[in-house]
Short mmCIF file of C-alpha atoms in Angstrom, two decimals:
data_model
loop_
_atom_site.label_atom_id
_atom_site.label_comp_id
_atom_site.label_asym_id
_atom_site.label_seq_id
_atom_site.Cartn_x
_atom_site.Cartn_y
_atom_site.Cartn_z
CA MET L 1 41.13 2.27 -2.66
CA SER L 2 39.38 2.18 0.71
CA HIS L 3 36.70 -0.28 1.69
CA MET L 4 33.76 0.87 3.73
CA HIS L 5 32.14 -1.52 6.16
CA VAL L 6 28.35 -1.61 5.94
CA SER L 7 26.47 -2.95 8.92
CA PRO L 8 24.21 -5.95 8.31
CA ALA L 9 21.17 -3.83 9.30
CA LEU L 10 22.07 -1.13 6.79
CA ALA L 11 22.75 -3.74 4.10
CA ALA L 12 19.33 -5.29 4.73
CA ALA L 13 17.64 -1.88 4.59
CA LEU L 14 19.42 -1.05 1.35
CA ALA L 15 18.48 -4.41 -0.14
CA ALA L 16 14.86 -3.91 0.88
CA GLY L 17 14.88 -0.44 -0.66
CA ALA L 18 16.42 -1.90 -3.81
CA ALA L 19 13.35 -4.12 -4.17
CA LEU L 20 11.38 -0.92 -4.76
CA ALA L 21 14.23 1.05 -6.36
CA PRO L 22 13.02 0.93 -9.97
CA ALA L 23 10.24 3.30 -8.92
CA ALA L 24 9.74 4.66 -12.43
CA HIS L 25 9.46 1.18 -13.90
CA ALA L 26 6.46 -1.06 -14.09
CA ALA L 27 6.11 -3.59 -11.34
CA THR L 28 3.69 -6.28 -10.38
CA PRO L 29 1.64 -6.26 -7.18
CA ALA L 30 3.57 -9.38 -6.09
CA GLU L 31 6.90 -7.59 -6.59
CA LEU L 32 5.71 -4.62 -4.57
CA LEU L 33 4.46 -6.95 -1.84
CA ALA L 34 7.85 -8.72 -1.74
CA GLY L 35 9.55 -5.34 -1.31
CA TYR L 36 7.25 -4.32 1.55
CA ASN L 37 7.74 -7.71 3.23
CA ALA L 38 11.51 -7.28 2.96
CA GLN L 39 11.34 -3.76 4.40
CA ALA L 40 9.09 -4.94 7.23
CA GLY L 41 11.29 -7.94 7.94
CA ALA L 42 8.21 -10.15 8.22
CA ALA L 43 5.58 -11.77 6.05
CA ALA L 44 2.33 -9.91 5.48
CA ALA L 45 -0.93 -11.06 7.04
CA PRO L 46 -4.01 -10.64 4.81
CA ASP L 47 -6.42 -10.84 7.77
CA ARG L 48 -4.53 -8.05 9.52
CA GLY L 49 -4.60 -6.05 6.26
CA GLN L 50 -8.36 -6.37 5.94
CA GLN L 51 -8.87 -5.27 9.54
CA TRP L 52 -6.51 -2.32 9.06
CA PHE L 53 -8.34 -1.32 5.85
CA ILE L 54 -11.81 -1.17 7.40
CA THR L 55 -10.83 0.38 10.76
CA ARG L 56 -10.62 4.08 11.58
CA HIS L 57 -7.28 4.99 13.15
CA GLY L 58 -8.20 8.05 15.18
CA ARG L 59 -9.06 10.09 12.12
CA GLU L 60 -12.31 10.81 10.29
CA TRP L 61 -11.84 8.16 7.60
CA SER L 62 -10.73 4.58 7.11
CA CYS L 63 -9.49 3.24 3.77
CA ALA L 64 -12.96 1.75 3.30
CA THR L 65 -14.59 5.18 3.55
CA CYS L 66 -13.59 5.91 -0.05
CA HIS L 67 -12.66 2.48 -1.44
CA GLY L 68 -15.51 0.43 0.07
CA ALA L 69 -15.24 -2.32 2.69
CA VAL L 70 -14.50 -4.82 -0.08
CA PRO L 71 -12.74 -2.71 -2.74
CA THR L 72 -13.65 -4.81 -5.77
CA GLN L 73 -15.85 -2.11 -7.30
CA ALA L 74 -15.35 1.58 -7.93
CA GLY L 75 -15.36 3.85 -4.91
CA LYS L 76 -15.89 7.55 -4.40
CA HIS L 77 -13.76 10.12 -2.58
CA ALA L 78 -15.52 11.06 0.66
CA SER L 79 -15.14 14.84 0.31
CA THR L 80 -14.78 15.50 -3.43
CA GLY L 81 -17.09 12.77 -4.73
CA LYS L 82 -14.46 11.97 -7.38
CA PRO L 83 -14.80 8.38 -8.67
CA ILE L 84 -12.04 5.99 -7.62
CA GLY L 85 -11.36 2.83 -9.62
CA SER L 86 -11.43 -0.53 -7.91
CA LEU L 87 -8.43 -0.98 -5.64
CA ALA L 88 -8.17 -4.77 -5.85
CA PRO L 89 -5.67 -5.71 -8.59
CA ALA L 90 -7.80 -8.61 -9.88
CA PHE L 91 -10.57 -6.11 -10.63
CA ASN L 92 -8.34 -3.28 -11.89
CA PRO L 93 -5.15 -4.49 -13.62
CA GLU L 94 -3.59 -1.00 -13.43
CA ARG L 95 -3.42 -1.13 -9.64
CA PHE L 96 -0.04 -1.64 -8.00
CA THR L 97 1.87 -1.78 -11.30
CA ASP L 98 3.96 1.35 -10.76
CA ALA L 99 6.02 1.62 -7.57
CA ALA L 100 6.27 5.43 -7.67
CA LYS L 101 2.52 5.85 -8.13
CA THR L 102 1.84 3.27 -5.42
CA GLU L 103 4.08 5.12 -2.96
CA LYS L 104 2.52 8.47 -3.87
CA TRP L 105 -0.99 7.20 -3.11
CA PHE L 106 0.03 5.31 0.02
CA ARG L 107 1.68 8.51 1.29
CA ARG L 108 -1.41 10.64 0.57
CA ASN L 109 -4.02 8.19 1.74
CA CYS L 110 -2.15 7.08 4.84
CA ASN L 111 -1.82 10.72 5.85
CA ASP L 112 -5.61 11.08 5.51
CA VAL L 113 -6.37 7.84 7.35
CA VAL L 114 -3.70 7.68 10.08
CA GLY L 115 -2.05 11.12 9.98
CA ARG L 116 1.35 9.70 9.02
CA GLU L 117 3.02 7.52 6.43
CA CYS L 118 2.07 3.87 6.66
CA SER L 119 4.76 1.44 7.71
CA ALA L 120 6.07 -1.18 5.30
CA ALA L 121 4.27 -3.82 7.38
CA GLU L 122 0.95 -1.97 7.10
CA LYS L 123 1.37 -1.61 3.34
CA ALA L 124 2.30 -5.29 3.04
CA ASP L 125 -0.69 -6.40 5.09
CA VAL L 126 -3.17 -4.31 3.08
CA LEU L 127 -1.69 -5.28 -0.29
CA SER L 128 -1.60 -8.97 0.69
CA TRP L 129 -5.32 -8.78 1.55
CA LEU L 130 -6.13 -6.96 -1.70
CA LEU L 131 -4.37 -9.77 -3.59
CA THR L 132 -6.74 -12.31 -2.05
CA LEU L 133 -9.77 -10.59 -3.61
CA GLU L 134 -10.65 -12.37 -6.84
CA PRO L 135 -13.63 -12.40 -9.19
#
């Protein structure tokens, strides 16, 4: 039986990925945030998340374009007009409860807003801000 050496960096990356590994299973917003923090290697900053959410990043839209500057109420897709439920978990308990769905929407929306996938730090910052929004 051979033993393979895994670098500390790879072990950390695998552990961070494991925090989000049960993608098909229900999660809590706090669990998802912990996974993004682990992947980013730093704690999220809600103020930075709010700023990121409302700012355009060289593209036509910001997150706030469709979700509203304070996403505690329903929003509307900028081009289709399709209604979008409140993004803040305290106002919509279905938000950020499924890791696979969360990743799918981050991937789509980040592509629209920044033209690339969002980093783990960006996701952590935005989610940490969303978790501060309470009724």
